[in-house]
Amino acid sequence: MSTTTSSGSAAAKSSSTGSGPVKELTIRGVLIGGIITLVFTAANVYLGLKVGLTFATSIPAAVISMAILRRFSDHTIQENNIVQTIASAAGTLSAIIFVLPGLIIVGWWTGFPYLQTVLVIILGGILGVTYSIPLRRALVTSSDLPYPEGVAGAEVLRVGDTSEGAEESGRGLGVIVRGSIASAALYFLNALKAISVDISGVFRVGAGATMMSTSLSLALAGVGHLVGIGVGIAMIVGLLISYGVLLPVRTWGGAASAPDLADFVSTTFASEVRIVGAGAIAIAAIWTFLKILGPIVSGIRESLASSAKRDAGEEIPLTERDLSMKTVIGVTVGSMLPIGVLLWLFLHGTPMAHHTVGLIIASILFILLTGLVVASVCGYMAGLIGSSNSPISGVGILVAVSAAALVRTIASSSSSNDVRTLVAYTLFVTAVVFGVATISNDNLQDLKTGQLVDSTPWKQQVALVIGVVFGAIVIPPVLSLMQGAFGFAGAPGAGADALAAPQANLIKHLVQGVLGGDLNWSLLGLGALIGAVIIAIDEILRRNSKYFLPPLAVGMGMYLPTSVTVMIPIGAALGHLYDRWAQRTANPERAKRMGTLMATGLIVGESLAGVIYAGVVVAFGGKEDPLAIMPEGFAGVAPWVGVVLFVATLWYLYRGARQESTRD
């Protein structure tokens, strides 16, 4: 399969040899990325506050960028990659809404002070970029992590930049387009209520109960195809632990007397079982960090060596040129000064002002050290399962609990006013670290895309910083708009139509639990114990067989709702069966590539549909189900129609990919 235009091929060559300039980080690319940022970031903020989910913006940004840049004869695949990098960095940074609204909910802020909010987002985001630069060599260049969205993004860029008349490239583009149209169509049929893609049920298990649900999401099936069968099996194991064991046990004895069984079970999962899952993720994250610490150190050494060679005048391939480690270290350390000023201003004039020095010193050290761990773990999780499905809120929970425990040791107080101050301060510190988490959860995906299309790393890293700045400028006004129009559930004066802000409420409650002394640490400890057992099993399997059980993937299966965890393994199984068929064809690589492109199309279509629908919801003033046209009596039939269409669509698309793979 031809992967670039003639100009793109030349670009790739010059990128690797350093023989000539390539259009990559251009003014028009930055402007296009900034415009796309406005739309995607606003949509992500709204959806995140309403339902607690955000979507990855890199692939739809790449599609839009290609549609615009193809009008210019001198465009390159690398320039397209810069546009999607800027837009995806800003879009993913919107996950900061999982923390910042907590300051409104706790009653500390009455609105979002613009400059203060912008600086928190910028500083956390830039730290996420600098921490991830040495991780590129460890987790991208020298790693076999699948990076599903990074690979999908590269496939989209390659197909969009192919030579005219290249038959196989045209086939690949057709496979992506068919998958995109099918995925978007299913999404909008659900919005019209012509079908239902949400299937759920609550079941009694002895004196307890559990629940099971799935979303007939073609995008999640596509993610499963890309991440592979190993991750899919691990997520099923996590699902069975949470829903097959923990949930029945935690609801034991209470299910019979619950007035609303479904509400009782879902509340138990959110307030108890999910905390156990967070504990499992915590121990798996620590273990993962320890295992990749060696490659991280090697990556830093290689980056330092590369910088030294460049300083000495030695020629380094463009595809291996990161921002210099001097710049990285200088920006990282230099960021601590404005962060310290922000923390001082936050505490100034509060009841806890006499603890200012101790709290600021401890907080800066916490941000420096925890930021590195968080960047490593989030980058690894994104490489394992993709940015869209990485449990970033779980990392936020762990950061918030750790920060609260640290703050409590320095400035413990029993006064309710003092506790409120400490809760707000902890959320503020958590917001900075969460900015690191959100960006590192995304930018290694982008750097993987860049590696596959021969982009220059340092230019992409600059683009990531530009994306952070764009996102930081856009997010506060959108947050203020949402607060003014709807408010946030749990905040003073919130009305019946207030946005749920589920993660912000959960993190706020956990921080209050730590600082107030009533957090159930036993649940986190149980999760850590389960995670330790999974780690031991994985190590035994790896040493004695060809099989493995990724602990983080198991933890994610425990933590995420079944609406996500069921469909990804199904997609992984379908992808495994397809790849086994592809291996028996005359051209296995082409056949597998067609499968990858089809899965990519599923992600592209639903992502773009999500953006469009978010705009529709906002245009209708937040009205629930604004496109619904079917009568309520159709609700009983809609799930069955959804299942039939979902299965038929997947059969049609996989059949089409197979036909394109074998057609001469």
XYZ file of C-alpha atoms in Angstrom:
664
model
C 0.000 0.000 0.000
C 1.344 3.373 -0.961
C 1.369 5.500 2.160
C 2.311 8.983 1.008
C 2.077 11.249 -1.971
C 5.206 11.840 -3.978
C 5.742 14.984 -1.972
C 4.953 13.043 1.184
C 7.544 10.412 0.280
C 10.122 13.083 -0.283
C 9.167 14.571 3.006
C 9.645 11.283 4.729
C 13.076 10.893 3.194
C 14.226 14.351 4.037
C 12.854 13.885 7.534
C 15.035 10.867 8.062
C 18.157 12.226 6.460
C 17.959 15.871 7.361
C 18.626 16.813 3.692
C 15.966 19.457 3.240
C 13.111 21.384 4.814
C 9.644 19.879 5.068
C 6.386 21.795 5.549
C 5.441 20.715 9.022
C 5.010 23.332 11.768
C 3.369 26.054 9.653
C 1.329 29.147 10.527
C -1.653 27.875 8.557
C -1.437 24.544 10.359
C -1.410 26.283 13.733
C -4.399 28.436 12.737
C -6.398 25.438 11.473
C -5.553 23.537 14.652
C -6.686 26.500 16.739
C -10.042 26.728 14.938
C -10.696 22.989 15.335
C -9.732 23.352 18.995
C -12.579 25.799 19.642
C -15.212 23.315 18.493
C -13.827 20.104 19.961
C -12.820 21.532 23.327
C -16.211 23.153 23.868
C -17.977 19.902 22.964
C -15.742 17.875 25.295
C -16.310 20.250 28.225
C -20.081 20.005 27.860
C -20.205 16.219 27.471
C -17.721 15.677 30.283
C -19.797 17.739 32.701
C -23.051 16.115 31.612
C -22.150 12.413 31.459
C -18.578 12.171 32.779
C -17.032 11.111 29.467
C -14.860 12.856 26.899
C -13.838 11.710 23.429
C -10.442 11.670 21.718
C -10.228 14.427 19.126
C -7.077 13.459 17.210
C -8.753 11.333 14.527
C -11.663 13.654 13.681
C -9.191 16.550 13.753
C -6.994 14.710 11.252
C -9.962 14.106 8.964
C -11.028 17.773 9.033
C -7.438 18.941 8.617
C -6.980 16.779 5.526
C -10.181 18.085 3.976
C -8.826 21.649 4.353
C -5.142 21.163 3.597
C -5.724 19.061 0.473
C -6.790 22.319 -1.183
C -3.147 23.439 -0.940
C -0.804 21.797 -3.433
C 2.186 22.029 -1.085
C 0.603 20.337 1.939
C 2.347 17.386 3.557
C 1.327 14.515 5.782
C 3.569 15.956 8.504
C 1.694 19.279 8.400
C -1.594 17.395 8.760
C -0.110 15.616 11.749
C 0.763 18.924 13.412
C -2.847 20.111 13.050
C -4.278 16.996 14.684
C -1.608 17.212 17.394
C -2.660 20.753 18.344
C -6.364 19.921 18.297
C -6.012 16.656 20.210
C -3.827 18.242 22.920
C -6.408 20.962 23.513
C -9.305 18.528 23.316
C -7.856 16.081 25.816
C -6.929 18.911 28.200
C -10.658 19.496 28.645
C -10.616 16.504 31.022
C -9.459 19.067 33.618
C -13.203 19.530 34.157
C -13.061 16.321 36.219
C -11.398 18.396 38.967
C -11.894 22.172 38.643
C -15.706 22.274 39.094
C -15.078 20.752 42.520
C -13.988 24.226 43.657
C -17.439 25.521 42.737
C -19.199 22.520 44.281
C -17.353 22.898 47.587
C -18.332 26.575 47.610
C -14.791 27.986 47.450
C -15.204 29.658 44.067
C -18.413 31.317 42.916
C -17.113 31.415 39.341
C -13.989 30.516 37.393
C -11.430 33.350 37.744
C -10.093 33.536 34.215
C -6.376 34.215 34.693
C -6.038 31.821 37.632
C -7.829 29.032 35.759
C -5.839 29.597 32.566
C -2.526 29.468 34.437
C -3.422 26.252 36.274
C -4.343 24.569 32.997
C -1.318 25.880 31.075
C 1.216 24.981 33.764
C -0.158 21.476 34.276
C -0.407 20.881 30.535
C 3.127 22.091 29.793
C 4.483 19.855 32.553
C 2.613 16.989 30.882
C 4.494 17.750 27.674
C 7.933 18.064 29.277
C 7.517 14.903 31.354
C 6.489 12.952 28.266
C 9.445 13.973 26.087
C 11.936 11.474 27.586
C 9.104 8.910 27.697
C 8.873 8.990 23.894
C 11.965 6.841 23.533
C 10.937 4.501 26.341
C 7.255 4.019 25.528
C 6.999 4.786 21.804
C 10.285 4.180 19.993
C 11.413 1.192 22.076
C 8.033 -0.272 22.981
C 5.597 -2.749 21.440
C 2.534 -1.092 23.008
C -0.312 -1.035 20.435
C -1.283 2.674 20.732
C -4.632 2.020 19.009
C -5.593 5.638 18.385
C -2.036 6.611 17.420
C -1.918 3.826 14.830
C -5.435 4.666 13.651
C -4.475 8.330 13.291
C -1.441 7.409 11.205
C -3.569 5.209 8.936
C -6.024 8.065 8.424
C -3.211 10.479 7.558
C -1.550 7.999 5.205
C -4.721 7.171 3.312
C -5.617 10.844 3.049
C -2.177 11.677 1.639
C -1.877 8.914 -0.948
C -1.001 9.398 -4.605
C -3.851 9.949 -6.998
C -4.746 6.806 -8.869
C -3.123 4.471 -6.364
C -5.709 1.704 -6.453
C -4.916 0.118 -3.123
C -4.894 3.477 -1.402
C -8.307 4.190 -2.850
C -9.539 0.893 -1.481
C -8.182 1.725 1.942
C -9.854 5.123 1.903
C -13.088 3.450 0.858
C -12.839 1.045 3.802
C -12.362 3.982 6.212
C -15.240 5.940 4.679
C -17.631 2.975 4.813
C -16.726 2.308 8.429
C -17.117 5.991 9.306
C -20.508 6.331 7.640
C -21.805 3.152 9.267
C -20.556 4.176 12.703
C -21.977 7.695 12.451
C -25.284 6.383 11.107
C -25.694 4.015 14.049
C -24.865 6.867 16.442
C -27.522 9.161 14.963
C -30.133 6.406 14.765
C -29.670 6.088 18.509
C -30.008 9.862 18.913
C -33.259 9.693 16.949
C -34.395 6.878 19.295
C -34.968 4.675 16.237
C -32.671 2.169 17.925
C -31.163 1.797 21.371
C -27.463 1.035 21.760
C -27.625 0.729 25.550
C -28.501 -2.711 26.869
C -28.493 -3.208 30.618
C -29.969 -5.362 33.318
C -29.843 -5.871 37.090
C -29.701 -9.416 38.486
C -30.066 -10.865 41.955
C -27.230 -13.120 43.107
C -28.339 -14.800 46.314
C -28.962 -12.032 48.849
C -26.955 -9.610 46.693
C -27.197 -8.277 43.180
C -25.118 -7.259 40.210
C -25.661 -5.561 36.884
C -24.488 -5.980 33.346
C -24.656 -3.558 30.471
C -23.077 -2.871 27.154
C -23.075 -0.090 24.623
C -23.467 -1.190 21.020
C -20.685 1.202 20.096
C -18.895 0.521 16.832
C -16.108 2.850 18.006
C -15.461 0.671 21.075
C -15.497 -2.419 18.852
C -12.910 -0.699 16.658
C -10.760 0.083 19.701
C -10.970 -3.566 20.708
C -9.811 -4.654 17.249
C -6.784 -2.382 17.560
C -5.716 -3.186 21.141
C -5.744 -6.945 20.630
C -6.936 -10.087 22.351
C -4.516 -9.952 25.292
C -5.863 -6.655 26.604
C -9.417 -7.791 25.874
C -9.048 -10.933 28.005
C -7.466 -8.953 30.847
C -10.399 -6.523 30.862
C -12.849 -9.440 31.028
C -10.976 -10.763 34.070
C -11.320 -7.355 35.742
C -15.005 -7.214 34.847
C -15.625 -10.647 36.390
C -13.839 -9.619 39.595
C -15.911 -6.431 39.987
C -19.309 -7.537 38.741
C -19.110 -11.255 39.393
C -17.643 -11.129 42.900
C -17.270 -7.673 44.487
C -20.637 -6.181 43.553
C -22.713 -9.165 44.777
C -20.690 -9.213 48.012
C -20.999 -5.452 48.638
C -24.778 -5.549 48.003
C -25.320 -8.725 50.046
C -28.293 -8.363 52.367
C -29.349 -4.950 51.092
C -30.713 -5.914 47.693
C -33.980 -7.344 49.052
C -34.970 -4.151 50.891
C -33.777 -1.642 48.262
C -36.719 0.429 46.941
C -34.973 0.786 43.569
C -32.681 -2.180 42.917
C -31.013 -0.686 39.837
C -30.213 2.565 41.663
C -28.942 0.658 44.722
C -26.615 -1.524 42.648
C -25.256 1.335 40.519
C -24.682 3.495 43.608
C -22.823 0.643 45.314
C -20.626 0.206 42.275
C -19.822 3.929 42.058
C -19.203 4.499 45.783
C -17.554 1.194 46.770
C -16.591 -1.235 44.000
C -15.076 1.489 41.843
C -12.860 2.519 44.769
C -11.603 -1.071 44.935
C -10.860 -0.818 41.218
C -8.962 2.416 41.841
C -6.848 0.579 44.421
C -6.061 -2.138 41.889
C -5.091 0.495 39.326
C -2.897 2.186 41.948
C -0.797 -0.890 42.734
C -0.671 -1.856 39.037
C 0.386 1.691 38.182
C 3.196 1.629 40.750
C 4.367 -1.766 39.478
C 4.185 -0.589 35.867
C 6.200 2.514 36.748
C 8.866 0.418 38.461
C 9.077 -1.910 35.457
C 9.434 0.924 32.953
C 11.739 2.982 35.173
C 14.778 1.438 33.462
C 13.584 2.363 29.940
C 12.643 5.829 31.211
C 16.158 6.392 32.541
C 17.586 5.035 29.271
C 15.320 7.377 27.334
C 16.549 10.343 29.358
C 20.150 9.293 28.765
C 19.529 8.917 25.028
C 17.862 12.330 24.932
C 20.826 13.883 26.746
C 23.244 12.110 24.395
C 21.278 13.275 21.344
C 21.316 16.860 22.657
C 25.073 16.650 23.234
C 25.649 15.402 19.678
C 23.574 18.233 18.243
C 25.459 20.761 20.370
C 28.718 19.301 19.037
C 27.548 19.816 15.456
C 26.873 16.144 14.717
C 24.005 15.451 12.301
C 20.997 13.738 13.924
C 18.067 12.363 11.853
C 15.087 14.700 12.083
C 12.865 11.840 13.246
C 15.045 11.482 16.373
C 15.262 15.142 17.365
C 13.381 15.911 20.572
C 13.426 19.231 22.360
C 16.756 19.384 24.148
C 16.896 18.015 27.691
C 18.279 21.373 28.841
C 15.059 22.985 27.637
C 12.942 20.209 29.138
C 14.598 20.415 32.559
C 14.667 24.208 32.514
C 10.954 24.495 31.684
C 10.025 21.835 34.244
C 11.952 23.409 37.093
C 11.087 26.944 35.981
C 7.363 26.094 36.082
C 7.602 25.558 39.826
C 7.999 29.305 40.470
C 4.657 30.407 38.956
C 2.996 27.327 40.491
C 4.366 28.377 43.895
C 3.029 31.917 43.364
C -0.415 30.552 42.453
C -0.449 28.372 45.574
C 0.608 31.326 47.743
C -2.143 33.511 46.302
C -4.629 30.695 46.870
C -3.747 30.414 50.586
C -3.254 34.139 51.220
C -5.844 35.482 53.617
C -7.374 32.073 54.357
C -7.701 30.396 57.788
C -4.745 28.141 56.868
C -2.373 30.939 55.794
C -0.040 30.171 58.724
C 0.759 26.808 57.036
C 1.632 28.468 53.731
C 5.377 27.707 53.616
C 5.046 24.033 54.563
C 2.112 23.435 52.243
C 3.761 25.123 49.260
C 7.089 23.292 49.634
C 5.335 19.933 50.066
C 2.970 20.655 47.161
C 5.769 21.590 44.746
C 7.693 18.413 45.602
C 4.451 16.455 45.231
C 3.790 17.958 41.783
C 7.370 17.305 40.621
C 7.517 13.669 41.751
C 3.903 12.628 41.245
C 3.854 14.306 37.847
C 6.594 11.983 36.575
C 4.816 8.884 37.878
C 1.452 10.032 36.508
C 2.932 10.871 33.091
C 4.569 7.439 32.874
C 1.475 5.517 33.944
C -0.983 7.510 31.831
C 1.285 7.224 28.797
C 1.521 3.479 29.336
C -2.253 3.090 29.765
C -2.941 5.135 26.638
C -0.493 2.952 24.732
C -2.207 -0.149 26.053
C -5.860 0.702 25.487
C -6.104 4.140 23.877
C -6.639 7.653 25.185
C -10.436 7.557 24.904
C -10.802 4.525 27.155
C -7.893 5.088 29.541
C -9.347 5.553 33.059
C -7.958 9.047 33.503
C -10.503 9.802 36.228
C -9.144 6.818 38.188
C -5.695 8.406 38.102
C -7.280 11.667 39.218
C -8.844 9.886 42.189
C -5.496 8.441 43.252
C -3.742 11.800 42.874
C -6.466 13.573 44.872
C -6.379 11.008 47.692
C -2.564 11.145 47.842
C -2.553 14.948 47.827
C -5.196 15.036 50.557
C -3.195 12.616 52.715
C -0.093 14.809 52.297
C -1.989 18.005 53.118
C -3.532 16.387 56.183
C -0.118 15.471 57.616
C 1.042 19.091 57.316
C -2.054 21.077 58.217
C -4.560 18.863 59.967
C -7.500 20.661 61.570
C -10.874 19.775 63.026
C -12.516 23.134 62.259
C -15.105 22.827 59.464
C -13.918 26.093 57.928
C -10.301 24.933 58.018
C -11.256 21.594 56.455
C -13.117 23.425 53.677
C -9.994 25.496 52.996
C -7.816 22.395 52.869
C -10.271 20.586 50.584
C -10.223 23.516 48.146
C -6.419 23.747 48.305
C -6.063 20.006 47.674
C -8.355 20.229 44.654
C -6.260 23.121 43.330
C -3.021 21.106 43.654
C -4.741 18.066 42.135
C -5.808 20.184 39.148
C -2.152 20.908 38.309
C -1.160 17.228 38.459
C -4.321 16.275 36.589
C -3.210 18.576 33.783
C -0.042 16.465 33.570
C -2.182 13.309 33.458
C -4.511 14.531 30.716
C -1.734 15.626 28.391
C 0.506 12.587 28.914
C -2.589 10.440 28.333
C -2.785 11.960 24.853
C 0.545 13.170 23.579
C 2.300 9.810 23.418
C -0.517 8.717 21.093
C 0.272 11.758 18.962
C 3.997 11.048 19.072
C 3.262 7.467 17.973
C 1.334 8.849 15.009
C 4.257 11.160 14.310
C 6.722 8.262 14.419
C 4.656 6.338 11.859
C 4.444 9.275 9.430
C 8.055 10.472 9.874
C 7.323 13.674 11.754
C 9.988 15.627 13.608
C 9.491 15.016 17.353
C 10.565 18.452 18.576
C 8.178 20.202 16.184
C 5.356 17.987 17.367
C 6.293 18.712 20.977
C 6.108 22.445 20.251
C 2.692 21.817 18.676
C 1.601 20.062 21.874
C 2.523 23.157 23.886
C 0.591 25.345 21.417
C -2.398 23.010 21.823
C -2.154 23.337 25.603
C -2.230 27.134 25.339
C -5.225 27.055 22.973
C -7.091 24.677 25.270
C -6.311 26.767 28.366
C -7.687 29.881 26.679
C -10.912 28.170 25.582
C -11.813 25.995 28.595
C -12.486 28.684 31.291
C -15.094 30.628 29.266
C -16.877 27.398 28.380
C -16.839 26.343 32.036
C -18.255 29.732 33.024
C -20.930 29.404 30.343
C -21.918 25.960 31.618
C -22.019 27.183 35.211
C -24.163 30.163 34.310
C -26.556 28.197 32.099
C -26.946 25.005 34.150
C -24.826 25.006 37.312
C -23.209 21.899 38.805
C -24.966 19.267 40.883
C -24.036 19.586 44.555
C -22.959 23.217 44.281
C -24.690 25.913 46.373
C -27.902 26.979 44.655
C -27.746 24.229 41.981
C -31.106 23.571 40.330
C -32.791 20.418 39.046
C -31.210 20.814 35.586
C -27.653 21.201 36.928
C -24.933 19.291 35.098
C -23.964 16.145 37.005
C -20.166 16.728 36.902
C -19.812 13.141 38.213
C -16.025 12.919 38.480
C -15.686 16.342 40.094
C -18.271 15.371 42.698
C -16.627 12.001 43.366
C -13.127 13.490 43.736
C -14.477 16.235 46.005
C -16.173 13.646 48.250
C -12.990 11.539 48.459
C -10.847 14.542 49.381
C -13.368 15.506 52.060
C -13.283 11.905 53.294
C -9.495 11.956 53.686
C -9.318 15.368 55.324
C -12.390 14.711 57.451
C -11.106 11.276 58.488
C -14.013 9.153 57.196
C -12.620 7.636 53.944
C -12.930 3.843 53.741
C -9.263 2.991 53.257
C -10.070 -0.709 53.437
C -11.636 -0.556 49.972
C -8.466 0.914 48.466
C -6.433 -1.669 50.382
C -8.588 -4.513 49.062
C -8.055 -3.252 45.531
C -4.303 -3.060 46.091
C -4.317 -6.657 47.375
C -6.249 -7.867 44.315
C -3.866 -5.940 42.077
C -0.851 -7.557 43.773
C -2.279 -11.027 43.108
C -2.846 -10.147 39.433
C 0.729 -8.855 39.180
C 2.042 -12.152 40.575
C -0.070 -14.168 38.119
C 1.117 -12.036 35.212
C 4.777 -12.477 36.156
C 4.351 -16.268 36.440
C 2.614 -16.440 33.062
C 5.264 -14.339 31.341
C 8.106 -16.463 32.699
C 6.548 -19.847 31.998
C 4.372 -19.419 28.925
C 3.584 -17.213 25.951
C 0.538 -15.787 27.744
C 0.243 -12.680 29.920
C -2.330 -10.804 32.006
C -1.609 -7.035 31.977
C -2.364 -5.814 35.528
C -3.364 -2.314 34.424
C -5.828 -3.718 31.914
C -7.346 -5.887 34.662
C -7.584 -2.825 36.916
C -9.281 -0.894 34.127
C -11.761 -3.739 33.684
C -12.561 -3.473 37.391
C -12.872 0.312 37.378
C -14.671 1.131 34.126
C -18.418 0.576 33.687
C -19.478 -2.540 31.777
C -20.860 -0.349 28.992
C -17.199 0.096 28.028
C -15.530 -3.082 29.242
C -17.849 -5.528 27.464
C -17.580 -4.125 23.958
C -13.787 -3.704 23.840
C -13.118 -7.445 24.423
C -15.794 -8.301 21.828
C -13.985 -6.077 19.336
C -10.671 -7.672 20.356
C -12.098 -11.144 19.695
C -13.423 -10.099 16.288
C -10.061 -8.547 15.427
C -8.266 -11.719 16.523
C -10.472 -13.886 14.300
C -9.992 -11.486 11.389
C -6.202 -11.459 11.789
C -6.145 -15.271 11.903
C -8.009 -15.271 8.595
C -5.667 -12.610 7.196
C -2.640 -14.736 8.053
C -3.888 -17.406 5.630
C -4.244 -15.019 2.663
C -1.741 -14.446 -0.134
C -0.886 -11.011 1.264
C -1.332 -11.124 5.085
C 0.014 -7.606 5.682
C -2.422 -6.014 3.247
C -5.306 -8.007 4.698
C -4.441 -6.973 8.261
C -4.034 -3.360 7.146
C -7.550 -3.363 5.685
C -8.856 -4.612 9.018
C -7.001 -1.817 10.803
C -8.440 0.766 8.407
C -11.950 -0.573 8.924
C -11.547 -0.352 12.706
C -10.159 3.151 12.243
C -13.257 4.151 10.306
C -15.473 2.973 13.162
C -13.635 5.307 15.554
C -13.621 8.219 13.093
C -17.346 8.062 12.354
C -18.554 7.916 15.920
C -16.075 10.598 17.029
C -17.278 13.055 14.373
C -20.894 12.185 15.124
C -20.257 12.881 18.810
C -18.895 16.337 17.977
C -21.882 17.169 15.780
C -24.383 15.886 18.322
C -22.744 17.863 21.128
C -23.226 20.998 19.047
C -26.889 20.080 18.515
C -27.408 19.584 22.255
C -25.862 22.971 23.028
C -27.929 24.619 20.270
C -31.086 23.233 21.892
C -30.074 24.728 25.242
C -29.102 21.432 26.865
C -32.450 19.758 26.115
C -32.270 16.022 26.746
C -32.543 13.931 23.552
C -33.215 16.902 21.228
C -33.350 14.720 18.100
C -35.700 12.044 19.437
C -38.565 11.410 16.986
C -39.851 7.977 17.981
C -42.770 7.560 20.412
C -42.079 6.277 23.926
C -43.878 3.036 23.105
C -41.055 2.139 20.700
C -38.524 1.972 23.561
C -39.172 -1.751 24.128
C -38.403 -2.629 20.514
C -35.459 -0.257 20.007
C -32.797 -2.439 21.743
C -33.632 -5.437 19.559
C -33.465 -3.318 16.428
C -30.137 -1.979 17.697
C -28.680 -5.464 18.192
C -29.737 -6.597 14.719
C -28.330 -3.481 13.048
C -25.123 -3.633 15.084
C -24.408 -7.259 14.185
C -25.403 -6.765 10.546
C -23.202 -3.672 10.241
C -20.151 -5.413 11.668
C -20.719 -8.408 9.365
C -21.024 -6.121 6.349
C -17.904 -4.114 7.200
C -15.678 -7.093 7.977
C -16.908 -8.780 4.795
C -16.059 -5.636 2.835
C -12.557 -5.484 4.362
C -11.959 -9.107 3.403
C -13.122 -8.512 -0.157
C -10.875 -5.474 -0.560
C -7.955 -7.482 0.842
C -8.224 -10.253 -1.725
C -9.337 -8.270 -4.781
C -6.613 -8.033 -7.430
